[in-house]
PDB file of C-alpha atoms and ligand atoms in Angstrom:
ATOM      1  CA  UNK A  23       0.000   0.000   0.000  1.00 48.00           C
ATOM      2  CA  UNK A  24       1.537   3.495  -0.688  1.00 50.00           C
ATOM      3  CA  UNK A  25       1.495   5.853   1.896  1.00 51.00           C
ATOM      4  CA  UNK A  26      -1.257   8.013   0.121  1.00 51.00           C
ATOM      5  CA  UNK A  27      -3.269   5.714   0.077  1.00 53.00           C
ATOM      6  CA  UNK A  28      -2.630   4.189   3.601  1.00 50.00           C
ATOM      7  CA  UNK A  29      -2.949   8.061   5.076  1.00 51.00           C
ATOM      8  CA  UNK A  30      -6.741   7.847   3.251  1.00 50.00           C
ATOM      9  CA  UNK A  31      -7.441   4.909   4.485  1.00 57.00           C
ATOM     10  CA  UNK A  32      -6.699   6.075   8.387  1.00 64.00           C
ATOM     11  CA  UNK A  33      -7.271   9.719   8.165  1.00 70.00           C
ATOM     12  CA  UNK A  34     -10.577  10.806   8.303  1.00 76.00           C
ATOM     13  CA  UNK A  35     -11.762  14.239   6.465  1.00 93.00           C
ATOM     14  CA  UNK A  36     -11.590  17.608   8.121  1.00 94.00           C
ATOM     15  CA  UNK A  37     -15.065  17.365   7.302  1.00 97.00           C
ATOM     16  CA  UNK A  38     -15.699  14.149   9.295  1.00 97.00           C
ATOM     17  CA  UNK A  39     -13.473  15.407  11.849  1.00 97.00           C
ATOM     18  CA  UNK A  40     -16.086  18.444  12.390  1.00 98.00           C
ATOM     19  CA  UNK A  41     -18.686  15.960  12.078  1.00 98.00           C
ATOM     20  CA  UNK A  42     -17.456  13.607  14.341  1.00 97.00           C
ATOM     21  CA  UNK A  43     -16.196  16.541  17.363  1.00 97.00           C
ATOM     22  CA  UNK A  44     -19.873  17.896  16.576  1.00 97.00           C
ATOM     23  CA  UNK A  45     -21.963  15.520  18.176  1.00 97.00           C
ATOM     24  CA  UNK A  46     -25.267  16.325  19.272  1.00 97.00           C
ATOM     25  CA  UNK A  47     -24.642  20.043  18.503  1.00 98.00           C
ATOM     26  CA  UNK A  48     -26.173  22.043  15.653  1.00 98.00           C
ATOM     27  CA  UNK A  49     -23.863  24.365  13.863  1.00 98.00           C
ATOM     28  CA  UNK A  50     -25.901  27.541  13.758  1.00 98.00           C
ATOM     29  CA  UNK A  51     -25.457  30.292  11.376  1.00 98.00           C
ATOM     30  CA  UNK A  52     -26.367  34.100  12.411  1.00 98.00           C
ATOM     31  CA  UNK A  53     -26.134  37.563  11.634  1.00 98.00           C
ATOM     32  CA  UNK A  54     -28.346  40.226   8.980  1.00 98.00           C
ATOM     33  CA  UNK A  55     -30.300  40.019   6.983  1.00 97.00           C
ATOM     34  CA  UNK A  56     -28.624  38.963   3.450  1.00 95.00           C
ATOM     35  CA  UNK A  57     -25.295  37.748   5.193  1.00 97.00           C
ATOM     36  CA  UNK A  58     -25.670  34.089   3.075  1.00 96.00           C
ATOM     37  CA  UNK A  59     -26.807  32.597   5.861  1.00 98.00           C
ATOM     38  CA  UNK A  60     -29.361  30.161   4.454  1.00 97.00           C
ATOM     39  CA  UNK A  61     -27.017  30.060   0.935  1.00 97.00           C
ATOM     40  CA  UNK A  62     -23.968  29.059   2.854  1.00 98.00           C
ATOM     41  CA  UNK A  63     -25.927  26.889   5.456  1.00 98.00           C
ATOM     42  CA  UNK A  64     -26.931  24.870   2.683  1.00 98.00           C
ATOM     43  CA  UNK A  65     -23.317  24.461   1.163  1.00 98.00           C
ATOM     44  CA  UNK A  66     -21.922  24.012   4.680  1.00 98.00           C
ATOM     45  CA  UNK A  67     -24.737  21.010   5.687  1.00 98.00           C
ATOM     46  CA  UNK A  68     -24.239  19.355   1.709  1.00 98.00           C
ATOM     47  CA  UNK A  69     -20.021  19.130   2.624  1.00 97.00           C
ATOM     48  CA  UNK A  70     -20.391  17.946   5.848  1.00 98.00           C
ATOM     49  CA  UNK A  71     -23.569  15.526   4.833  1.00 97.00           C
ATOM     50  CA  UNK A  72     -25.650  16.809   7.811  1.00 98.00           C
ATOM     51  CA  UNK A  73     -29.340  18.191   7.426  1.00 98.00           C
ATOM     52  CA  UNK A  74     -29.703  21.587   6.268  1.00 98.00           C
ATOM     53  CA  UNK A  75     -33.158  23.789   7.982  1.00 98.00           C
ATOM     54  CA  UNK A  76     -33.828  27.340   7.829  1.00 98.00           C
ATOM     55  CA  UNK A  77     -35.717  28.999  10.664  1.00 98.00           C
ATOM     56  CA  UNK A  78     -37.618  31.404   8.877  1.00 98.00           C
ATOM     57  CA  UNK A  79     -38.679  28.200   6.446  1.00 98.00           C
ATOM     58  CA  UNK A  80     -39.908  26.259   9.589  1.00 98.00           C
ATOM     59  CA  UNK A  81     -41.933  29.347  11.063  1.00 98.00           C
ATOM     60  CA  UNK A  82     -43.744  29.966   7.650  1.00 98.00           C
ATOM     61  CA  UNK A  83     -44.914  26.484   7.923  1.00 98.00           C
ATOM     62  CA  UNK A  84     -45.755  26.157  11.098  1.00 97.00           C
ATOM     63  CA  UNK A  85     -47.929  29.116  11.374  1.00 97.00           C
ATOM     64  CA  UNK A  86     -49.350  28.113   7.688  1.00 97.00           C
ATOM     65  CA  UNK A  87     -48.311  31.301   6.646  1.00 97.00           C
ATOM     66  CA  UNK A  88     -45.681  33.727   5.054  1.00 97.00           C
ATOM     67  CA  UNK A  89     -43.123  35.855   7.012  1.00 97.00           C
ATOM     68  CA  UNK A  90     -44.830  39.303   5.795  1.00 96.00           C
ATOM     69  CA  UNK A  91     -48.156  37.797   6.900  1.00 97.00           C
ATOM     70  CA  UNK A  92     -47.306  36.960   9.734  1.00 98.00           C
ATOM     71  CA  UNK A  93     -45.884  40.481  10.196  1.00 97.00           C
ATOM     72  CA  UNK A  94     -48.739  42.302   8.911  1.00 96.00           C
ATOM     73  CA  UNK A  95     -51.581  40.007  11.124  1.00 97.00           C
ATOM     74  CA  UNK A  96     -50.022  39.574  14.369  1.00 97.00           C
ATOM     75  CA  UNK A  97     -47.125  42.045  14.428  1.00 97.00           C
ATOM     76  CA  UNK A  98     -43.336  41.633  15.170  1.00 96.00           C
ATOM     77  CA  UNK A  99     -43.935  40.414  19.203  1.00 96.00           C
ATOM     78  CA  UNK A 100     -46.304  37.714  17.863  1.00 97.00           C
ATOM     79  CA  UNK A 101     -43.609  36.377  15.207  1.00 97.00           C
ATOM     80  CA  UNK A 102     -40.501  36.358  17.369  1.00 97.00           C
ATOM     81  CA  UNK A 103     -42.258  34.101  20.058  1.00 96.00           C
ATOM     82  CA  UNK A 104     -43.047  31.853  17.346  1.00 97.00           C
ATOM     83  CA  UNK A 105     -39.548  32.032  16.161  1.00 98.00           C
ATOM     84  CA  UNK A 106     -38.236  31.157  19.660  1.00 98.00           C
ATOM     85  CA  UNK A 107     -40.495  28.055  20.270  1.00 98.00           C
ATOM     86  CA  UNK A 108     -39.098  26.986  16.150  1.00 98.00           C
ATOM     87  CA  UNK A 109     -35.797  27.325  16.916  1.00 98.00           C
ATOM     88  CA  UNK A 110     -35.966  25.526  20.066  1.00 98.00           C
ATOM     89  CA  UNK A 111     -37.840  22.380  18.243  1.00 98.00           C
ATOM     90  CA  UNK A 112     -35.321  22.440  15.647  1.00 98.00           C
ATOM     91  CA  UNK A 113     -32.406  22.913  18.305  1.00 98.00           C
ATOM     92  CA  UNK A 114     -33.566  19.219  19.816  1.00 97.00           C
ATOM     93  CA  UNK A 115     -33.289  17.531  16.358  1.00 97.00           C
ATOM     94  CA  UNK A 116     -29.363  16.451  16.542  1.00 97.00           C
ATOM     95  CA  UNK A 117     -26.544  17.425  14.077  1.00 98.00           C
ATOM     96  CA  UNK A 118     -27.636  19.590  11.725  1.00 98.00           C
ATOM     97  CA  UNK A 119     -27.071  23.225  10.151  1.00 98.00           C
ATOM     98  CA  UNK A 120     -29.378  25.671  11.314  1.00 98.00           C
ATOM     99  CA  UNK A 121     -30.214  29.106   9.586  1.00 98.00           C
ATOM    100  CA  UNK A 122     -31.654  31.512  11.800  1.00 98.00           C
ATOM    101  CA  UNK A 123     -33.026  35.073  10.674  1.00 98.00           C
ATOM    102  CA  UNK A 124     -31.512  37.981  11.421  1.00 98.00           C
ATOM    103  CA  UNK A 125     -33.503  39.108  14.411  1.00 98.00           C
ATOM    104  CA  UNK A 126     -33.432  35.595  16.542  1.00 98.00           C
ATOM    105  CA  UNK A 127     -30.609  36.568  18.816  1.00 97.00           C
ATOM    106  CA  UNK A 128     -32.225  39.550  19.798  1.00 95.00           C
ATOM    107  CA  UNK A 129     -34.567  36.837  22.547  1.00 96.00           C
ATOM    108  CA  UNK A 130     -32.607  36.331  25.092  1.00 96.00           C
ATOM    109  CA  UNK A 131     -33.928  32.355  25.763  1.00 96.00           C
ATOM    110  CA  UNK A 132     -33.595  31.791  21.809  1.00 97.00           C
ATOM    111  CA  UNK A 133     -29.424  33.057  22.550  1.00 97.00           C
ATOM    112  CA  UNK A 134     -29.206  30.893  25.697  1.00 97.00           C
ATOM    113  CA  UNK A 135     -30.478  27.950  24.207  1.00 97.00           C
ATOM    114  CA  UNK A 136     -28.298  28.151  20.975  1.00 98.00           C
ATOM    115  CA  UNK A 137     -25.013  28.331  23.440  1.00 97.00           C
ATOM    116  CA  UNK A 138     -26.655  25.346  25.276  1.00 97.00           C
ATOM    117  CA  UNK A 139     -27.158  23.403  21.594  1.00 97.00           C
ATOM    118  CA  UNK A 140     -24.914  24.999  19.336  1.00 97.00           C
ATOM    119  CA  UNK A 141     -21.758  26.278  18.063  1.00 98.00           C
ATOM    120  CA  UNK A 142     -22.622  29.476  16.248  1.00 98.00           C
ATOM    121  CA  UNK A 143     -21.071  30.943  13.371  1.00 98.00           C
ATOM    122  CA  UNK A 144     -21.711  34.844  12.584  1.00 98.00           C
ATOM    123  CA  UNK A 145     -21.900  35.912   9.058  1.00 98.00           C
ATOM    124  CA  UNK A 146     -21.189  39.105   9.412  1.00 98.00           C
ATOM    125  CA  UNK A 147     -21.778  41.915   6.136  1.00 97.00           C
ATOM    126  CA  UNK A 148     -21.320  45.222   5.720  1.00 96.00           C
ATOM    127  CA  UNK A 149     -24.490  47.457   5.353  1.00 97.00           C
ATOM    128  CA  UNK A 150     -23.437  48.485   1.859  1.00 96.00           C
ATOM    129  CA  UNK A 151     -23.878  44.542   0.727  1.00 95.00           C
ATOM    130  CA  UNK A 152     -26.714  43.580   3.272  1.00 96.00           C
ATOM    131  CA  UNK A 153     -28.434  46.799   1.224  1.00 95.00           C
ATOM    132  CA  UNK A 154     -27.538  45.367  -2.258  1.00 93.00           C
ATOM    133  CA  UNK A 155     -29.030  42.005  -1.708  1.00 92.00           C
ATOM    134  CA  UNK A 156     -31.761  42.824   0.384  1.00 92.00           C
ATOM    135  CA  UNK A 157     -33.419  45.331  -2.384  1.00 87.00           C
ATOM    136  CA  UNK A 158     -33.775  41.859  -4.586  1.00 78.00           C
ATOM    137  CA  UNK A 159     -36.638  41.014  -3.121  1.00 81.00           C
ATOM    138  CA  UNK A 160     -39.249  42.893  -1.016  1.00 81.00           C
ATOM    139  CA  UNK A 161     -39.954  40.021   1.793  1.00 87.00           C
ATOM    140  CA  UNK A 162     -38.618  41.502   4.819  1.00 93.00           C
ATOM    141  CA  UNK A 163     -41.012  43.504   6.314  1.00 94.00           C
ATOM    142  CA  UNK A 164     -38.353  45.655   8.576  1.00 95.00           C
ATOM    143  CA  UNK A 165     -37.143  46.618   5.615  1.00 93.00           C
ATOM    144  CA  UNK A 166     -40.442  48.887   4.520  1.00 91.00           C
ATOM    145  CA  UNK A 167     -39.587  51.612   6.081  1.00 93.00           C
ATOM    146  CA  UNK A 168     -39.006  55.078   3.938  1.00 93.00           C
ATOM    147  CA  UNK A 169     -35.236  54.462   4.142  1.00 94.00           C
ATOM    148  CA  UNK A 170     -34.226  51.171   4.285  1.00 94.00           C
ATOM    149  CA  UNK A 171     -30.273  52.332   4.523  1.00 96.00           C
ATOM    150  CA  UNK A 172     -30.651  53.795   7.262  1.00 97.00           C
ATOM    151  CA  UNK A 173     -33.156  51.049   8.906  1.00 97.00           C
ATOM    152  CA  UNK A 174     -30.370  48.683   8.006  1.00 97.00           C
ATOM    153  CA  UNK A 175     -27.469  50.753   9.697  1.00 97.00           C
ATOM    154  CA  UNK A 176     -29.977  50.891  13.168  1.00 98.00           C
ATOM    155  CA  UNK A 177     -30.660  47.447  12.865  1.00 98.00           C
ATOM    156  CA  UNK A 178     -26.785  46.292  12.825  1.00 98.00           C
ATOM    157  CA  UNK A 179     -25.800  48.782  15.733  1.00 98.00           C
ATOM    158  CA  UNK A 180     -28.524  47.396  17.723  1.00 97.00           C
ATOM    159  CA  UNK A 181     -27.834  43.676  16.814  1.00 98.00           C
ATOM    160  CA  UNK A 182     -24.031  43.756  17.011  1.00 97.00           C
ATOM    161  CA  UNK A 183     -23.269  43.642  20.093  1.00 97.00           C
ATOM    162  CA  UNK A 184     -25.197  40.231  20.559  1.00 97.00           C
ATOM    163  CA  UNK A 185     -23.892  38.997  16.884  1.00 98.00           C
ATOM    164  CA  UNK A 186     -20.268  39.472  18.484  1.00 97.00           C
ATOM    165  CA  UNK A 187     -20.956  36.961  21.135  1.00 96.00           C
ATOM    166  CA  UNK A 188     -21.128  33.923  18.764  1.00 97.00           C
ATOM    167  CA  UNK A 189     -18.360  31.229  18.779  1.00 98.00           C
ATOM    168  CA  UNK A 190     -16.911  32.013  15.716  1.00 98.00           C
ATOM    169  CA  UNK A 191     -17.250  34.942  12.925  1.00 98.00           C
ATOM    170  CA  UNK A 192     -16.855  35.094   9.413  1.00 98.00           C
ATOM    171  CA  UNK A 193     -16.604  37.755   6.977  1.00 97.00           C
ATOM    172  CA  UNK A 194     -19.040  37.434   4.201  1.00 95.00           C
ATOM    173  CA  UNK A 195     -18.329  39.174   1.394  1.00 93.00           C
ATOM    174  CA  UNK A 196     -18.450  39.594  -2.367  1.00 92.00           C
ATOM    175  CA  UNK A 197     -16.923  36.477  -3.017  1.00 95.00           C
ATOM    176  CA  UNK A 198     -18.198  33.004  -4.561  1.00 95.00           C
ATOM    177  CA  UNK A 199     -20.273  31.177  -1.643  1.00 95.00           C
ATOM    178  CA  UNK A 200     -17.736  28.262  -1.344  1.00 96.00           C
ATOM    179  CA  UNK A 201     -15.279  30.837  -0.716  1.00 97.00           C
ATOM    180  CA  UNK A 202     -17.153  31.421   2.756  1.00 98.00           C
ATOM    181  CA  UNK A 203     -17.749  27.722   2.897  1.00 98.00           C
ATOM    182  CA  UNK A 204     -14.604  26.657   2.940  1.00 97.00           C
ATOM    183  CA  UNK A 205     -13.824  29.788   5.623  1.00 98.00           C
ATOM    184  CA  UNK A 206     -16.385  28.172   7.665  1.00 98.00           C
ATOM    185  CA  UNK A 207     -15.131  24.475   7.899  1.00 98.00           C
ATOM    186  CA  UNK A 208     -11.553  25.940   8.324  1.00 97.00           C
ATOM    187  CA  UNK A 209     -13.030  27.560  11.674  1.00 97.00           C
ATOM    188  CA  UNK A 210     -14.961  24.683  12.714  1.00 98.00           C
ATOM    189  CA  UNK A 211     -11.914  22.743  12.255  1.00 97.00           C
ATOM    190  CA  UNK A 212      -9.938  24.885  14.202  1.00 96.00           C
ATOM    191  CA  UNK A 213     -12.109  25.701  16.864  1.00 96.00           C
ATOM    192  CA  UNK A 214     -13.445  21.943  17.116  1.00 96.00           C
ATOM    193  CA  UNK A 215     -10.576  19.444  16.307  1.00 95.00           C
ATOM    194  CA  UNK A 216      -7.285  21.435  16.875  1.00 86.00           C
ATOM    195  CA  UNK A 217      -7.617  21.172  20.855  1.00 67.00           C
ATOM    196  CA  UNK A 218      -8.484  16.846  20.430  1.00 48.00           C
ATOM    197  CA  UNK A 219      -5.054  16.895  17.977  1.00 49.00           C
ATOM    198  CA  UNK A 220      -2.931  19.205  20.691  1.00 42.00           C
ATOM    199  CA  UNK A 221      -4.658  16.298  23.430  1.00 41.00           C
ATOM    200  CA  UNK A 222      -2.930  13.329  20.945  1.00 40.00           C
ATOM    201  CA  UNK A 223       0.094  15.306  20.249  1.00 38.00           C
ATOM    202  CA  UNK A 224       0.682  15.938  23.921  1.00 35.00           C
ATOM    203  CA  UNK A 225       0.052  12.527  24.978  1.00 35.00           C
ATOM    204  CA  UNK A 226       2.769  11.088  22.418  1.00 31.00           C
TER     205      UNK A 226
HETATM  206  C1  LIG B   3     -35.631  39.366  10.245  1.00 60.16           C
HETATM  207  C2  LIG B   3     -34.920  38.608   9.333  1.00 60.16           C
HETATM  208  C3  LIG B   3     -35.563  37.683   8.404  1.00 60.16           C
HETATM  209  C4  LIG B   3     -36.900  37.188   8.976  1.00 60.16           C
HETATM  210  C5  LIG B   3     -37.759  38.345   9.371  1.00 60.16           C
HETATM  211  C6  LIG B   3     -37.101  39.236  10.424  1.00 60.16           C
HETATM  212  C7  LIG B   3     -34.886  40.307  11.135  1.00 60.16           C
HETATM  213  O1  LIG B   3     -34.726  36.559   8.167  1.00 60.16           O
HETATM  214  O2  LIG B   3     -36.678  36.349  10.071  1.00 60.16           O
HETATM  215  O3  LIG B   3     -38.053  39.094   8.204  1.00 60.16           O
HETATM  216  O4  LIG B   3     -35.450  40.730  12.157  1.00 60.16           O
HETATM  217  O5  LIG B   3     -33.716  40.621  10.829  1.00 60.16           O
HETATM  218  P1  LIG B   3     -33.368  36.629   7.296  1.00 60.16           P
HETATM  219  O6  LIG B   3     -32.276  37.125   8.195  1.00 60.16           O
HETATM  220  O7  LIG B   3     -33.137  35.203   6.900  1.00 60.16           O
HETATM  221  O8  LIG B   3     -33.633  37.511   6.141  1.00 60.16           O
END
């Protein structure tokens, strides 16, 4: 056997690795609207093989009902205590990658519990790009205000300082999505598997 192929043989994959140091936990993606989160947390749960739900997906159908609907009928109280009681349902459901919208983190139970079930990763944007791909479509209904810049530059000042407490943060950008991907599994790596390998190395 060469030693290429013996190392594939006994190695396992830095994805498998993150898989593997994972466990239970949910890897759960935050940050603004139009950060990537639900277009990276798909790339990120296809290379790791692990389930891929999106919060705001999940409230729609549980309450039989679109976000703006929701919005408009019951107001923005009534659809962030259904998006706490979601995310904790979807917490419980084992490895997986977890999209959550913009404004989850701002309930203080919905941040507890992801600490308690997750290992979050912040996409974080600047307003000039969260702007740009938020005008695409007109579904968020924060965003209908007279001046959606500067609703945009409130929101991130306000949600910040709780986006800065997640476990890891990455930079999302104008670059291609597997760009971020790969960004993402480097930190999971690192923040996941480096401290088993320093255990190993050490005990050698
Ligand atoms: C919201 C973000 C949206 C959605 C709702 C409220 C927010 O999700 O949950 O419109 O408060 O920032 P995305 O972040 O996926 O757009």
């Amino acid at each position: 056997m060469t030693d290429s192929i013996a190392s594939a043989a006994t190695c396992p994959s830095r994805e498998a690795e993150i898989v593997a140091a994972l466990g239970q936990r949910q890897i759960v993606l935050v940050g603004m609207m139009g950060a990537g989160k639900s277009t990276v947390g798909r790339r990120l749960a296809a290379r790791l093989r692990l389930p891929f739900t999106d919060a705001d997906t999940a409230i729609e159908e549980a309450a039989s009902m679109s976000i703006p609907e929701i919005f408009e009928n019951h107001g923005e109280d009534y659809f962030r205590a259904g998006e706490a009681k979601v995310i904790a349902r979807l917490l419980e459901g084992g490895p997986a990658v977890l999209a959550t919208g913009g404004g989850a983190l701002t309930r203080e139970e919905t941040r507890r519990r992801i600490q308690e079930k997750g290992i979050s990763v912040w996409l974080k944007a600047d307003a000039d790009i969260i702007l740009r791909r938020v005008r695409r479509r007109a579904d968020r209904p924060l965003l209908q205000t007279p001046d959606p810049a500067a609703t945009i530059d409130r929101l991130i000042a306000e949600r910040e300082p709780v986006y800065q407490h997640a476990d890891l943060t990455i930079w999302s950008r104008d670059v291609p999505h597997e760009k971020i991907v790969e960004e993402c599994l480097d930190a999971l790596h690192a923040r996941l598997c480096d401290g088993d390998r320093a255990g190993v190395a050490g005990a050698a």
